[in-house]
mmCIF file of C-alpha atoms in Angstrom:
data_model
loop_
_atom_site.group_PDB
_atom_site.id
_atom_site.type_symbol
_atom_site.label_atom_id
_atom_site.label_comp_id
_atom_site.label_asym_id
_atom_site.label_seq_id
_atom_site.Cartn_x
_atom_site.Cartn_y
_atom_site.Cartn_z
ATOM 1 C CA MET A 1 -19.606 47.211 -10.798
ATOM 2 C CA ARG A 2 -17.734 48.365 -7.720
ATOM 3 C CA TYR A 3 -16.492 44.843 -6.802
ATOM 4 C CA PRO A 4 -15.347 43.091 -10.016
ATOM 5 C CA LEU A 5 -14.516 39.835 -8.249
ATOM 6 C CA LEU A 6 -18.175 39.421 -7.343
ATOM 7 C CA ARG A 7 -19.315 39.274 -10.936
ATOM 8 C CA LEU A 8 -21.166 36.114 -11.907
ATOM 9 C CA ARG A 9 -18.333 34.652 -13.979
ATOM 10 C CA TRP A 10 -15.888 35.254 -11.135
ATOM 11 C CA LEU A 11 -18.159 33.579 -8.586
ATOM 12 C CA GLY A 12 -18.099 30.418 -10.677
ATOM 13 C CA PHE A 13 -14.332 30.614 -10.975
ATOM 14 C CA HIS A 14 -13.990 31.014 -7.189
ATOM 15 C CA VAL A 15 -16.018 27.869 -6.587
ATOM 16 C CA LEU A 16 -14.019 25.919 -9.171
ATOM 17 C CA ALA A 17 -10.650 27.024 -7.740
ATOM 18 C CA VAL A 18 -11.638 26.184 -4.160
ATOM 19 C CA LEU A 19 -12.934 22.736 -5.134
ATOM 20 C CA ALA A 20 -9.808 21.987 -7.178
ATOM 21 C CA ALA A 21 -7.509 22.973 -4.306
ATOM 22 C CA ILE A 22 -9.512 20.928 -1.781
ATOM 23 C CA CYS A 23 -9.421 17.868 -4.038
ATOM 24 C CA CYS A 24 -5.652 18.155 -4.454
ATOM 25 C CA PHE A 25 -5.047 18.389 -0.720
ATOM 26 C CA VAL A 26 -7.478 15.534 0.031
ATOM 27 C CA PHE A 27 -5.745 13.255 -2.473
ATOM 28 C CA GLY A 28 -2.389 14.284 -1.029
ATOM 29 C CA TYR A 29 -3.516 13.344 2.491
ATOM 30 C CA TRP A 30 -4.878 10.028 1.222
ATOM 31 C CA GLN A 31 -1.542 9.169 -0.405
ATOM 32 C CA PHE A 32 0.265 10.222 2.779
ATOM 33 C CA GLU A 33 -1.882 7.773 4.775
ATOM 34 C CA ARG A 34 -1.201 5.031 2.238
ATOM 35 C CA ALA A 35 2.516 5.675 2.502
ATOM 36 C CA GLN A 36 2.345 4.500 6.124
ATOM 37 C CA ASP A 37 0.371 1.312 5.414
ATOM 38 C CA PRO A 38 2.241 -2.012 5.464
ATOM 39 C CA SER A 39 2.993 -3.660 2.163
ATOM 40 C CA ARG A 40 0.276 -5.859 0.766
ATOM 41 C CA GLY A 41 0.649 -9.389 2.095
ATOM 42 C CA GLU A 42 2.568 -8.374 5.216
ATOM 43 C CA ILE A 43 1.177 -9.865 8.409
ATOM 44 C CA VAL A 44 0.117 -7.106 10.793
ATOM 45 C CA ASN A 45 -1.990 -9.089 13.299
ATOM 46 C CA PRO A 46 -0.626 -9.761 16.784
ATOM 47 C CA VAL A 47 0.256 -13.342 17.710
ATOM 48 C CA GLU A 48 -2.584 -14.990 19.613
ATOM 49 C CA ASP A 49 -2.149 -17.134 22.707
ATOM 50 C CA PRO A 50 -2.175 -20.838 21.749
ATOM 51 C CA ASP A 51 -3.967 -21.642 25.013
ATOM 52 C CA ALA A 52 -7.008 -19.803 23.616
ATOM 53 C CA ALA A 53 -6.882 -21.549 20.212
ATOM 54 C CA ASN A 54 -10.057 -21.935 18.145
ATOM 55 C CA GLN A 55 -11.025 -25.035 16.203
ATOM 56 C CA LEU A 56 -9.566 -24.811 12.700
ATOM 57 C CA ARG A 57 -12.880 -25.626 10.991
ATOM 58 C CA THR A 58 -14.542 -22.646 12.709
ATOM 59 C CA VAL A 59 -11.913 -20.256 11.358
ATOM 60 C CA LEU A 60 -11.336 -21.549 7.821
ATOM 61 C CA ASP A 61 -13.040 -23.947 5.425
ATOM 62 C CA PRO A 62 -11.066 -26.439 3.331
ATOM 63 C CA GLY A 63 -10.254 -24.951 -0.069
ATOM 64 C CA ALA A 64 -11.649 -21.533 0.875
ATOM 65 C CA TYR A 65 -9.685 -18.333 0.403
ATOM 66 C CA MET A 66 -7.714 -17.332 3.480
ATOM 67 C CA PRO A 67 -7.691 -13.564 4.099
ATOM 68 C CA GLU A 68 -4.578 -11.968 5.532
ATOM 69 C CA SER A 69 -6.652 -10.871 8.532
ATOM 70 C CA GLU A 70 -6.704 -14.501 9.767
ATOM 71 C CA ALA A 71 -2.915 -14.727 9.964
ATOM 72 C CA ASN A 72 -1.465 -15.409 13.445
ATOM 73 C CA THR A 73 -4.830 -16.761 14.621
ATOM 74 C CA ALA A 74 -4.285 -19.560 17.150
ATOM 75 C CA VAL A 75 -6.027 -22.740 15.965
ATOM 76 C CA THR A 76 -6.189 -26.383 16.971
ATOM 77 C CA THR A 77 -7.291 -29.502 15.109
ATOM 78 C CA ARG A 78 -7.109 -33.249 15.383
ATOM 79 C CA GLY A 79 -6.106 -35.849 12.807
ATOM 80 C CA GLU A 80 -3.447 -38.285 11.681
ATOM 81 C CA TYR A 81 -0.173 -37.466 9.970
ATOM 82 C CA ASP A 82 0.479 -39.029 6.596
ATOM 83 C CA THR A 83 3.880 -40.314 7.716
ATOM 84 C CA GLY A 84 5.074 -41.036 4.204
ATOM 85 C CA ALA A 85 4.358 -37.581 2.767
ATOM 86 C CA GLU A 86 6.653 -35.316 4.789
ATOM 87 C CA LEU A 87 8.442 -32.677 2.678
ATOM 88 C CA LEU A 88 11.357 -30.274 3.037
ATOM 89 C CA VAL A 89 10.958 -26.683 1.841
ATOM 90 C CA PRO A 90 14.121 -24.584 1.294
ATOM 91 C CA ALA A 91 14.057 -21.704 3.781
ATOM 92 C CA ILE A 92 16.118 -19.226 5.757
ATOM 93 C CA SER A 93 16.159 -19.711 9.522
ATOM 94 C CA PRO A 94 15.327 -16.824 11.898
ATOM 95 C CA ALA A 95 19.121 -16.548 12.405
ATOM 96 C CA GLY A 96 19.701 -16.155 8.652
ATOM 97 C CA GLU A 97 21.045 -19.647 7.944
ATOM 98 C CA GLU A 98 20.083 -21.751 4.941
ATOM 99 C CA GLY A 99 18.153 -24.919 5.578
ATOM 100 C CA TYR A 100 14.680 -26.402 5.261
ATOM 101 C CA ASN A 101 11.231 -25.978 6.705
ATOM 102 C CA VAL A 102 9.629 -29.322 7.519
ATOM 103 C CA VAL A 103 6.003 -29.691 6.457
ATOM 104 C CA ALA A 104 3.659 -32.666 6.740
ATOM 105 C CA PRO A 105 -0.055 -33.219 5.943
ATOM 106 C CA LEU A 106 -2.374 -33.751 8.902
ATOM 107 C CA VAL A 107 -5.430 -35.626 7.623
ATOM 108 C CA THR A 108 -8.615 -34.808 9.548
ATOM 109 C CA GLU A 109 -11.567 -37.131 10.099
ATOM 110 C CA GLU A 110 -13.419 -35.396 7.236
ATOM 111 C CA GLY A 111 -10.718 -36.596 4.821
ATOM 112 C CA THR A 112 -9.318 -33.138 4.227
ATOM 113 C CA ALA A 113 -5.766 -32.218 5.160
ATOM 114 C CA VAL A 114 -3.931 -29.199 6.491
ATOM 115 C CA ALA A 115 -0.207 -28.575 6.073
ATOM 116 C CA VAL A 116 1.622 -28.453 9.402
ATOM 117 C CA HIS A 117 4.894 -26.518 9.515
ATOM 118 C CA ARG A 118 6.830 -28.591 12.079
ATOM 119 C CA GLY A 119 9.921 -26.361 12.219
ATOM 120 C CA TRP A 120 13.305 -25.771 10.571
ATOM 121 C CA VAL A 121 16.345 -28.025 10.107
ATOM 122 C CA ASP A 122 19.896 -27.196 9.064
ATOM 123 C CA GLY A 123 20.695 -28.390 5.568
ATOM 124 C CA ASP A 124 24.005 -29.853 6.829
ATOM 125 C CA THR A 125 22.194 -32.176 9.232
ATOM 126 C CA ALA A 126 19.280 -33.241 7.023
ATOM 127 C CA ASP A 127 18.443 -32.748 3.374
ATOM 128 C CA THR A 128 15.930 -35.569 2.899
ATOM 129 C CA PRO A 129 12.772 -36.463 4.865
ATOM 130 C CA ASP A 130 14.257 -39.883 5.707
ATOM 131 C CA GLU A 131 16.823 -38.231 7.991
ATOM 132 C CA LEU A 132 14.128 -36.627 10.162
ATOM 133 C CA ALA A 133 12.738 -37.967 13.424
ATOM 134 C CA PRO A 134 9.565 -39.974 12.733
ATOM 135 C CA LEU A 135 6.125 -38.451 13.095
ATOM 136 C CA PRO A 136 3.803 -39.705 15.831
ATOM 137 C CA GLU A 137 1.391 -42.352 14.623
ATOM 138 C CA GLY A 138 -2.332 -42.399 15.287
ATOM 139 C CA GLU A 139 -4.482 -39.434 16.202
ATOM 140 C CA VAL A 140 -2.639 -36.248 17.087
ATOM 141 C CA THR A 141 -3.922 -32.946 18.424
ATOM 142 C CA VAL A 142 -2.051 -30.077 16.808
ATOM 143 C CA THR A 143 -2.024 -26.480 18.065
ATOM 144 C CA GLY A 144 -0.396 -23.558 16.295
ATOM 145 C CA TRP A 145 -0.834 -20.346 14.362
ATOM 146 C CA LEU A 146 -2.646 -20.147 11.049
ATOM 147 C CA GLN A 147 -0.490 -18.680 8.288
ATOM 148 C CA PRO A 148 -1.252 -17.699 4.668
ATOM 149 C CA PRO A 149 0.389 -19.600 1.794
ATOM 150 C CA GLN A 150 4.002 -18.659 1.255
ATOM 151 C CA LYS A 151 4.734 -16.434 -1.717
ATOM 152 C CA SER A 152 7.423 -16.906 -4.315
ATOM 153 C CA GLU A 153 9.640 -14.123 -2.906
ATOM 154 C CA GLU A 154 9.907 -15.746 0.537
ATOM 155 C CA GLY A 155 12.977 -17.767 1.442
ATOM 156 C CA PHE A 156 15.217 -19.095 -1.296
ATOM 157 C CA VAL A 157 14.786 -21.759 -3.974
ATOM 158 C CA PRO A 158 17.703 -23.835 -5.272
ATOM 159 C CA MET A 159 18.026 -24.453 -8.999
ATOM 160 C CA ASP A 160 17.093 -28.133 -8.615
ATOM 161 C CA LEU A 161 14.549 -29.569 -6.200
ATOM 162 C CA PRO A 162 15.121 -33.268 -5.582
ATOM 163 C CA GLU A 163 12.410 -35.693 -4.630
ATOM 164 C CA GLY A 164 11.082 -35.063 -1.149
ATOM 165 C CA GLN A 165 11.313 -31.272 -1.438
ATOM 166 C CA ALA A 166 8.781 -28.594 -2.388
ATOM 167 C CA GLU A 167 9.339 -25.051 -3.581
ATOM 168 C CA ARG A 168 7.247 -23.437 -0.860
ATOM 169 C CA ILE A 169 4.336 -24.100 1.500
ATOM 170 C CA ALA A 170 1.440 -23.341 -0.823
ATOM 171 C CA PRO A 171 -1.537 -25.631 -1.624
ATOM 172 C CA SER A 172 -1.150 -24.956 -5.349
ATOM 173 C CA LEU A 173 2.249 -26.721 -5.163
ATOM 174 C CA LEU A 174 1.599 -29.253 -2.414
ATOM 175 C CA LEU A 175 -1.310 -30.742 -4.372
ATOM 176 C CA ASP A 176 1.301 -32.228 -6.706
ATOM 177 C CA ASP A 177 2.580 -34.383 -3.802
ATOM 178 C CA TRP A 178 -0.456 -34.839 -1.574
ATOM 179 C CA PRO A 179 -3.734 -36.448 -2.771
ATOM 180 C CA TYR A 180 -5.964 -34.472 -0.392
ATOM 181 C CA GLN A 181 -8.229 -31.479 -0.407
ATOM 182 C CA LEU A 182 -6.139 -28.898 1.432
ATOM 183 C CA TYR A 183 -6.799 -25.847 3.552
ATOM 184 C CA GLU A 184 -5.324 -22.814 1.843
ATOM 185 C CA GLY A 185 -3.405 -21.775 4.909
ATOM 186 C CA TYR A 186 -1.026 -23.861 6.972
ATOM 187 C CA ILE A 187 -0.442 -24.300 10.700
ATOM 188 C CA LEU A 188 2.834 -23.114 12.203
ATOM 189 C CA LEU A 189 3.313 -25.663 14.966
ATOM 190 C CA ALA A 190 3.265 -24.513 18.574
ATOM 191 C CA GLY A 191 2.665 -27.927 20.169
ATOM 192 C CA GLN A 192 1.146 -31.361 19.586
ATOM 193 C CA ASP A 193 -0.101 -34.263 21.649
ATOM 194 C CA PRO A 194 1.588 -36.714 21.570
ATOM 195 C CA ALA A 195 4.732 -34.688 20.995
ATOM 196 C CA ASN A 196 6.968 -37.289 19.312
ATOM 197 C CA GLY A 197 6.923 -40.632 17.603
ATOM 198 C CA GLY A 198 8.071 -43.823 19.258
ATOM 199 C CA ASP A 199 11.475 -43.807 17.579
ATOM 200 C CA GLN A 200 13.752 -41.176 19.128
ATOM 201 C CA THR A 201 16.360 -41.256 16.333
ATOM 202 C CA GLY A 202 16.652 -38.738 13.535
ATOM 203 C CA VAL A 203 16.877 -34.955 13.297
ATOM 204 C CA ARG A 204 14.172 -33.025 15.120
ATOM 205 C CA PRO A 205 13.051 -29.696 13.620
ATOM 206 C CA GLN A 206 13.635 -26.514 15.573
ATOM 207 C CA GLN A 207 10.432 -24.644 16.323
ATOM 208 C CA VAL A 208 9.973 -21.439 14.294
ATOM 209 C CA PRO A 209 8.257 -18.443 15.968
ATOM 210 C CA PRO A 210 5.276 -16.813 14.263
ATOM 211 C CA PRO A 211 5.865 -13.490 12.491
ATOM 212 C CA GLU A 212 5.421 -10.474 14.717
ATOM 213 C CA PRO A 213 3.663 -7.433 13.260
ATOM 214 C CA PRO A 214 5.999 -4.526 12.382
ATOM 215 C CA GLU A 215 6.442 -2.032 15.202
ATOM 216 C CA GLU A 216 7.826 0.858 13.147
ATOM 217 C CA ILE A 217 6.393 2.573 10.110
ATOM 218 C CA GLU A 218 7.936 1.388 6.868
ATOM 219 C CA TRP A 219 7.405 4.279 4.474
ATOM 220 C CA ASN A 220 6.175 3.608 0.982
ATOM 221 C CA TRP A 221 8.219 6.185 -0.904
ATOM 222 C CA ARG A 222 6.151 5.955 -4.065
ATOM 223 C CA SER A 223 2.942 6.899 -2.247
ATOM 224 C CA LEU A 224 4.842 9.584 -0.354
ATOM 225 C CA SER A 225 6.025 11.139 -3.631
ATOM 226 C CA TYR A 226 2.452 11.072 -4.942
ATOM 227 C CA ALA A 227 1.333 12.905 -1.809
ATOM 228 C CA ALA A 228 3.950 15.611 -2.394
ATOM 229 C CA GLN A 229 2.843 16.005 -6.010
ATOM 230 C CA TRP A 230 -0.790 16.494 -5.023
ATOM 231 C CA VAL A 231 0.205 19.153 -2.477
ATOM 232 C CA VAL A 232 2.219 20.967 -5.165
ATOM 233 C CA PHE A 233 -0.798 20.849 -7.493
ATOM 234 C CA GLY A 234 -3.009 22.323 -4.767
ATOM 235 C CA ILE A 235 -0.565 25.151 -4.084
ATOM 236 C CA ALA A 236 -0.303 25.846 -7.825
ATOM 237 C CA VAL A 237 -4.099 26.163 -8.064
ATOM 238 C CA LEU A 238 -4.135 28.691 -5.210
ATOM 239 C CA VAL A 239 -1.274 30.721 -6.714
ATOM 240 C CA PHE A 240 -2.928 30.779 -10.136
ATOM 241 C CA TRP A 241 -6.216 31.892 -8.538
ATOM 242 C CA ILE A 242 -4.557 34.735 -6.615
ATOM 243 C CA VAL A 243 -2.628 35.952 -9.679
ATOM 244 C CA LEU A 244 -5.800 36.123 -11.784
ATOM 245 C CA MET A 245 -7.650 38.031 -9.069
ATOM 246 C CA ARG A 246 -4.813 40.555 -8.759
ATOM 247 C CA ARG A 247 -4.798 41.137 -12.498
ATOM 248 C CA GLU A 248 -8.539 41.619 -12.521
ATOM 249 C CA THR A 249 -8.555 44.142 -9.681
ATOM 250 C CA ARG A 250 -5.541 46.027 -11.106
ATOM 251 C CA GLY A 251 -7.190 46.303 -14.531
ATOM 252 C CA ASP A 252 -10.448 47.510 -12.976
ATOM 253 C CA HIS A 253 -8.652 50.266 -11.030
ATOM 254 C CA THR A 254 -6.924 51.429 -14.230
ATOM 255 C CA ASP A 255 -10.218 51.668 -16.118
ATOM 256 C CA ARG A 256 -11.913 53.630 -13.338
ATOM 257 C CA GLY A 257 -8.928 56.001 -13.021
ATOM 258 C CA SER A 258 -9.055 56.985 -16.725
ATOM 259 C CA GLY A 259 -12.803 57.554 -16.600
ATOM 260 C CA GLY A 260 -13.096 56.755 -20.307
ATOM 261 C CA ALA A 261 -12.186 60.396 -21.262
ATOM 262 C CA PRO A 262 -9.706 61.310 -24.006
ATOM 263 C CA PRO A 263 -6.191 62.118 -22.849
ATOM 264 C CA ASP A 264 -5.482 65.645 -21.607
ATOM 265 C CA GLY A 265 -4.048 68.150 -23.965
ATOM 266 C CA PRO A 266 -0.916 70.104 -23.284
ATOM 267 C CA GLY A 267 -1.002 72.604 -20.470
ATOM 268 C CA GLY A 268 -3.462 70.470 -18.570
ATOM 269 C CA GLU A 269 -6.442 71.685 -20.632
ATOM 270 C CA PRO A 270 -8.568 68.781 -21.600
ATOM 271 C CA GLY A 271 -9.217 68.374 -25.265
ATOM 272 C CA GLY A 272 -6.739 71.146 -26.300
ATOM 273 C CA PRO A 273 -5.358 70.852 -29.822
ATOM 274 C CA ALA A 274 -1.746 70.062 -30.310
ATOM 275 C CA ASP A 275 0.804 72.523 -31.701
ATOM 276 C CA THR A 276 1.096 72.751 -35.419
ATOM 277 C CA PRO A 277 4.226 71.374 -37.024
ATOM 278 C CA ASP A 278 5.505 74.813 -37.977
ATOM 279 C CA GLY A 279 5.510 75.966 -34.351
ATOM 280 C CA ALA A 280 2.501 78.294 -34.724
ATOM 281 C CA SER A 281 0.062 78.719 -31.916
ATOM 282 C CA GLY A 282 -2.790 76.321 -31.633
ATOM 283 C CA ASN A 283 -5.321 79.123 -31.998
ATOM 284 C CA PRO A 284 -6.967 78.796 -35.446
ATOM 285 C CA ALA A 285 -7.522 82.530 -35.653
ATOM 286 C CA ARG A 286 -3.816 83.202 -35.409
ATOM 287 C CA ALA A 287 -2.753 80.340 -37.602
ATOM 288 C CA GLN A 288 -4.735 81.439 -40.705
ATOM 289 C CA PRO A 289 -3.768 84.602 -42.706
ATOM 290 C CA SER A 290 -6.138 87.553 -43.145
ATOM 291 C CA PRO A 291 -8.527 87.231 -46.089
ATOM 292 C CA THR A 292 -7.573 90.736 -47.218
ATOM 293 C CA GLY A 293 -4.069 91.439 -48.227
ATOM 294 C CA THR A 294 -2.224 94.753 -48.159
ATOM 295 C CA ALA A 295 -1.807 96.834 -51.237
#
């Protein structure tokens, strides 16, 4: 065949090589995109305006799973604080200082409760709930931002947690202190009505801002390395394909140049016999002696 790379077996190999290279580059691009995605569990939603808050029960059901996509949603609800169940949660302030987040259960008219993150206090000013300013009594309207349960790597946890403290704001832990069915998320307080209790003594928590979504790309270096590996694999497939094609075409040219004929004899005459070992001519008539001898 004049074009060896168009043989049937080569056509199949071409298709296989192209598909393999495309798959490698597609997987590399996918890993490159993943390398730019935020870490799982990181809040990426913008902070909503509390003035446009939705009713909590329309956003999340008690005990239902809270997806990360609901984080920073502005919500409002009405209920009564359980004034004897306030807890301190060890936490780092936005300024990097050690202290406590203040959390209290707000019991709704349905009998369920939602944890309300009231703010942060310095550990030097208050390390028990009794040192805090009292909660307002009676019905309270709370407005804030819905947040997912805190994870174990957030904040810091002392070796010993005394009574009145919890490890983190998570229903799985708060159920040990509160006898209510809880919403999985909690409300980061933006405002409440009435704002304070009747007694003005005690330490008042400092309001904590909601988490802003990251503005810059935080590269996932593991996914980025995977992307580079897939690109290398794709290039290797292309190089291997080209090398095999070059060998095939070079071998085909060699076969067609020889024509399948035996190698030329000496003097350029095809098929000519080689010289005899004793240096005689290659002509048989000259090489053999005469049948008749001389007298």
